[in-house]
Amino acid sequence: MASDGDHGRPTNDLPDGAIAYREYEVPMPDGTTANLAFTLGDMTADSIPAEFARRQGALAYGLVSVIDVPGAPRHALIWLQGRTPLALTVADEDSDLGEPLQQAIARCMAVFFADIAPVAPQIAALQLKLPEPANDTSPDRT
């Protein structure tokens, strides 16, 4: 089940610069469970991620935090959606994402976009281009 990050809580409970927030628990192929937290960022925010998104010409951006996954990036990823496929940027200090984690993030990103449609209809209207998942495991919304 999704957290009530974008409704049901005062706006000041959201992470700084975020318009919407959701967390998901995702079963991984190795039997572990990944906790993924997604934000939709405010393009007008005075922040490094917002500035990066504006420089890239993004239509929307946000952060993805990966929790409880061995070898996962220690820093939040920045996702960017433009007129081209979704892009994920990993911090310079972090290693690249493995295929199972990429697929888990891709599946959750599609669910996240659908979940935040009531507060960000422009995101739901974007043509989200993601890789096909390797299996039919759906994330549990927390």
PDB file of C-alpha atoms in Angstrom:
ATOM      1  CA  MET A   1       0.000   0.000   0.000  1.00  0.00           C
ATOM      2  CA  ALA A   2       1.361   3.466  -0.829  1.00  0.00           C
ATOM      3  CA  SER A   3       2.130   5.950   1.890  1.00  0.00           C
ATOM      4  CA  ASP A   4       0.015   9.090   2.001  1.00  0.00           C
ATOM      5  CA  GLY A   5       2.881  11.378   1.034  1.00  0.00           C
ATOM      6  CA  ASP A   6       0.940  13.547  -1.392  1.00  0.00           C
ATOM      7  CA  HIS A   7      -2.426  13.652   0.328  1.00  0.00           C
ATOM      8  CA  GLY A   8      -3.643  13.158   3.855  1.00  0.00           C
ATOM      9  CA  ARG A   9      -0.540  14.795   5.343  1.00  0.00           C
ATOM     10  CA  PRO A  10       0.340  18.472   5.526  1.00  0.00           C
ATOM     11  CA  THR A  11       2.572  19.641   2.687  1.00  0.00           C
ATOM     12  CA  ASN A  12       5.371  20.433   5.139  1.00  0.00           C
ATOM     13  CA  ASP A  13       5.649  16.692   5.922  1.00  0.00           C
ATOM     14  CA  LEU A  14       6.935  16.053   2.407  1.00  0.00           C
ATOM     15  CA  PRO A  15      10.682  15.902   1.791  1.00  0.00           C
ATOM     16  CA  ASP A  16      12.138  19.311   0.868  1.00  0.00           C
ATOM     17  CA  GLY A  17      11.370  20.255  -2.732  1.00  0.00           C
ATOM     18  CA  ALA A  18       8.859  17.410  -3.186  1.00  0.00           C
ATOM     19  CA  ILE A  19       5.320  17.698  -4.498  1.00  0.00           C
ATOM     20  CA  ALA A  20       4.491  14.018  -3.958  1.00  0.00           C
ATOM     21  CA  TYR A  21       6.042  11.048  -2.145  1.00  0.00           C
ATOM     22  CA  ARG A  22       5.414   7.296  -2.166  1.00  0.00           C
ATOM     23  CA  GLU A  23       7.160   4.221  -0.769  1.00  0.00           C
ATOM     24  CA  TYR A  24       6.997   0.698  -2.169  1.00  0.00           C
ATOM     25  CA  GLU A  25       8.168  -2.713  -0.972  1.00  0.00           C
ATOM     26  CA  VAL A  26       9.384  -4.811  -3.890  1.00  0.00           C
ATOM     27  CA  PRO A  27      10.292  -8.503  -3.809  1.00  0.00           C
ATOM     28  CA  MET A  28      13.670  -9.023  -5.461  1.00  0.00           C
ATOM     29  CA  PRO A  29      14.754 -12.109  -7.434  1.00  0.00           C
ATOM     30  CA  ASP A  30      17.188 -13.137  -4.649  1.00  0.00           C
ATOM     31  CA  GLY A  31      14.312 -13.374  -2.136  1.00  0.00           C
ATOM     32  CA  THR A  32      15.025 -10.101  -0.352  1.00  0.00           C
ATOM     33  CA  THR A  33      12.654  -7.139  -0.242  1.00  0.00           C
ATOM     34  CA  ALA A  34      13.719  -3.729  -1.486  1.00  0.00           C
ATOM     35  CA  ASN A  35      12.195  -0.569  -0.095  1.00  0.00           C
ATOM     36  CA  LEU A  36      11.978   2.131  -2.761  1.00  0.00           C
ATOM     37  CA  ALA A  37      10.971   5.713  -2.007  1.00  0.00           C
ATOM     38  CA  PHE A  38       9.998   8.051  -4.873  1.00  0.00           C
ATOM     39  CA  THR A  39       9.441  11.785  -4.943  1.00  0.00           C
ATOM     40  CA  LEU A  40       8.101  14.118  -7.574  1.00  0.00           C
ATOM     41  CA  GLY A  41      10.178  17.271  -7.377  1.00  0.00           C
ATOM     42  CA  ASP A  42       9.134  20.886  -7.740  1.00  0.00           C
ATOM     43  CA  MET A  43      10.746  22.178 -10.951  1.00  0.00           C
ATOM     44  CA  THR A  44      10.802  25.705  -9.488  1.00  0.00           C
ATOM     45  CA  ALA A  45      12.629  24.690  -6.302  1.00  0.00           C
ATOM     46  CA  ASP A  46      15.971  26.247  -5.455  1.00  0.00           C
ATOM     47  CA  SER A  47      17.800  22.930  -5.150  1.00  0.00           C
ATOM     48  CA  ILE A  48      20.596  21.029  -6.858  1.00  0.00           C
ATOM     49  CA  PRO A  49      18.249  18.314  -8.236  1.00  0.00           C
ATOM     50  CA  ALA A  50      15.794  20.912  -9.603  1.00  0.00           C
ATOM     51  CA  GLU A  51      18.613  22.904 -11.203  1.00  0.00           C
ATOM     52  CA  PHE A  52      20.019  19.710 -12.739  1.00  0.00           C
ATOM     53  CA  ALA A  53      16.572  18.821 -14.132  1.00  0.00           C
ATOM     54  CA  ARG A  54      16.098  22.292 -15.601  1.00  0.00           C
ATOM     55  CA  ARG A  55      19.552  22.186 -17.256  1.00  0.00           C
ATOM     56  CA  GLN A  56      18.657  18.818 -18.794  1.00  0.00           C
ATOM     57  CA  GLY A  57      15.382  20.192 -20.178  1.00  0.00           C
ATOM     58  CA  ALA A  58      13.306  17.745 -18.109  1.00  0.00           C
ATOM     59  CA  LEU A  59       9.521  18.020 -17.985  1.00  0.00           C
ATOM     60  CA  ALA A  60       9.530  16.412 -14.542  1.00  0.00           C
ATOM     61  CA  TYR A  61      12.029  15.023 -12.061  1.00  0.00           C
ATOM     62  CA  GLY A  62      12.252  13.417  -8.678  1.00  0.00           C
ATOM     63  CA  LEU A  63      14.391  11.276  -6.445  1.00  0.00           C
ATOM     64  CA  VAL A  64      14.503   7.534  -5.839  1.00  0.00           C
ATOM     65  CA  SER A  65      15.950   6.212  -2.588  1.00  0.00           C
ATOM     66  CA  VAL A  66      16.855   2.533  -2.393  1.00  0.00           C
ATOM     67  CA  ILE A  67      16.745   1.041   1.098  1.00  0.00           C
ATOM     68  CA  ASP A  68      17.685  -2.443   2.334  1.00  0.00           C
ATOM     69  CA  VAL A  69      19.352  -3.611  -0.893  1.00  0.00           C
ATOM     70  CA  PRO A  70      22.952  -4.801  -0.570  1.00  0.00           C
ATOM     71  CA  GLY A  71      25.206  -3.051  -3.071  1.00  0.00           C
ATOM     72  CA  ALA A  72      22.558  -0.435  -3.933  1.00  0.00           C
ATOM     73  CA  PRO A  73      23.537   3.197  -4.364  1.00  0.00           C
ATOM     74  CA  ARG A  74      24.044   4.996  -1.053  1.00  0.00           C
ATOM     75  CA  HIS A  75      22.751   8.297  -2.455  1.00  0.00           C
ATOM     76  CA  ALA A  76      19.350   9.029  -3.937  1.00  0.00           C
ATOM     77  CA  LEU A  77      19.013   8.644  -7.700  1.00  0.00           C
ATOM     78  CA  ILE A  78      17.581  11.494  -9.758  1.00  0.00           C
ATOM     79  CA  TRP A  79      14.935  10.503 -12.284  1.00  0.00           C
ATOM     80  CA  LEU A  80      14.213  12.783 -15.225  1.00  0.00           C
ATOM     81  CA  GLN A  81      11.314  12.573 -17.639  1.00  0.00           C
ATOM     82  CA  GLY A  82      11.523  14.542 -20.840  1.00  0.00           C
ATOM     83  CA  ARG A  83      10.208  13.948 -24.300  1.00  0.00           C
ATOM     84  CA  THR A  84      12.619  10.998 -24.485  1.00  0.00           C
ATOM     85  CA  PRO A  85      12.670   7.865 -22.320  1.00  0.00           C
ATOM     86  CA  LEU A  86      12.932   8.151 -18.560  1.00  0.00           C
ATOM     87  CA  ALA A  87      16.499   8.637 -17.338  1.00  0.00           C
ATOM     88  CA  LEU A  88      17.987   7.693 -13.974  1.00  0.00           C
ATOM     89  CA  THR A  89      21.158   9.393 -12.778  1.00  0.00           C
ATOM     90  CA  VAL A  90      23.385   7.765 -10.184  1.00  0.00           C
ATOM     91  CA  ALA A  91      25.720   9.863  -8.021  1.00  0.00           C
ATOM     92  CA  ASP A  92      29.356   9.826  -9.118  1.00  0.00           C
ATOM     93  CA  GLU A  93      30.404   8.064  -5.902  1.00  0.00           C
ATOM     94  CA  ASP A  94      27.919   5.219  -6.397  1.00  0.00           C
ATOM     95  CA  SER A  95      28.191   2.190  -8.651  1.00  0.00           C
ATOM     96  CA  ASP A  96      25.759   1.585 -11.493  1.00  0.00           C
ATOM     97  CA  LEU A  97      22.454  -0.156 -10.868  1.00  0.00           C
ATOM     98  CA  GLY A  98      22.233  -3.890 -11.401  1.00  0.00           C
ATOM     99  CA  GLU A  99      19.610  -5.254 -13.788  1.00  0.00           C
ATOM    100  CA  PRO A 100      17.230  -6.583 -11.061  1.00  0.00           C
ATOM    101  CA  LEU A 101      17.225  -3.203  -9.302  1.00  0.00           C
ATOM    102  CA  GLN A 102      16.731  -1.332 -12.585  1.00  0.00           C
ATOM    103  CA  GLN A 103      13.702  -3.494 -13.341  1.00  0.00           C
ATOM    104  CA  ALA A 104      12.274  -3.036  -9.825  1.00  0.00           C
ATOM    105  CA  ILE A 105      12.634   0.742 -10.110  1.00  0.00           C
ATOM    106  CA  ALA A 106      11.054   0.717 -13.585  1.00  0.00           C
ATOM    107  CA  ARG A 107       8.016  -1.230 -12.377  1.00  0.00           C
ATOM    108  CA  CYS A 108       7.587   1.027  -9.355  1.00  0.00           C
ATOM    109  CA  MET A 109       8.043   4.171 -11.419  1.00  0.00           C
ATOM    110  CA  ALA A 110       5.028   3.225 -13.549  1.00  0.00           C
ATOM    111  CA  VAL A 111       2.974   2.592 -10.392  1.00  0.00           C
ATOM    112  CA  PHE A 112       4.244   5.838  -8.834  1.00  0.00           C
ATOM    113  CA  PHE A 113       3.199   7.868 -11.874  1.00  0.00           C
ATOM    114  CA  ALA A 114      -0.280   6.337 -11.722  1.00  0.00           C
ATOM    115  CA  ASP A 115      -0.502   6.876  -7.946  1.00  0.00           C
ATOM    116  CA  ILE A 116       0.339  10.575  -8.130  1.00  0.00           C
ATOM    117  CA  ALA A 117      -1.953  11.329 -11.084  1.00  0.00           C
ATOM    118  CA  PRO A 118      -4.531  13.084  -8.855  1.00  0.00           C
ATOM    119  CA  VAL A 119      -1.954  15.670  -7.728  1.00  0.00           C
ATOM    120  CA  ALA A 120       0.188  15.670 -10.883  1.00  0.00           C
ATOM    121  CA  PRO A 121      -1.966  14.857 -13.927  1.00  0.00           C
ATOM    122  CA  GLN A 122       0.784  16.158 -16.223  1.00  0.00           C
ATOM    123  CA  ILE A 123       2.961  13.235 -15.081  1.00  0.00           C
ATOM    124  CA  ALA A 124       0.283  10.629 -15.773  1.00  0.00           C
ATOM    125  CA  ALA A 125      -0.112  12.121 -19.262  1.00  0.00           C
ATOM    126  CA  LEU A 126       3.587  11.649 -20.087  1.00  0.00           C
ATOM    127  CA  GLN A 127       4.518   8.767 -22.334  1.00  0.00           C
ATOM    128  CA  LEU A 128       6.528   6.697 -19.872  1.00  0.00           C
ATOM    129  CA  LYS A 129       8.978   4.475 -21.715  1.00  0.00           C
ATOM    130  CA  LEU A 130      10.395   1.790 -19.452  1.00  0.00           C
ATOM    131  CA  PRO A 131      12.120  -1.537 -20.043  1.00  0.00           C
ATOM    132  CA  GLU A 132       9.854  -4.566 -19.908  1.00  0.00           C
ATOM    133  CA  PRO A 133      10.037  -6.360 -16.548  1.00  0.00           C
ATOM    134  CA  ALA A 134      11.685  -9.776 -16.566  1.00  0.00           C
ATOM    135  CA  ASN A 135       8.858 -11.288 -14.495  1.00  0.00           C
ATOM    136  CA  ASP A 136       5.365 -10.406 -13.350  1.00  0.00           C
ATOM    137  CA  THR A 137       6.269  -9.532  -9.741  1.00  0.00           C
ATOM    138  CA  SER A 138       4.344  -6.395  -8.805  1.00  0.00           C
ATOM    139  CA  PRO A 139       5.429  -4.060  -6.009  1.00  0.00           C
ATOM    140  CA  ASP A 140       3.482  -4.009  -2.768  1.00  0.00           C
ATOM    141  CA  ARG A 141       2.430  -0.472  -1.966  1.00  0.00           C
ATOM    142  CA  THR A 142       3.317   0.558   1.598  1.00  0.00           C
TER     143      THR A 142
END
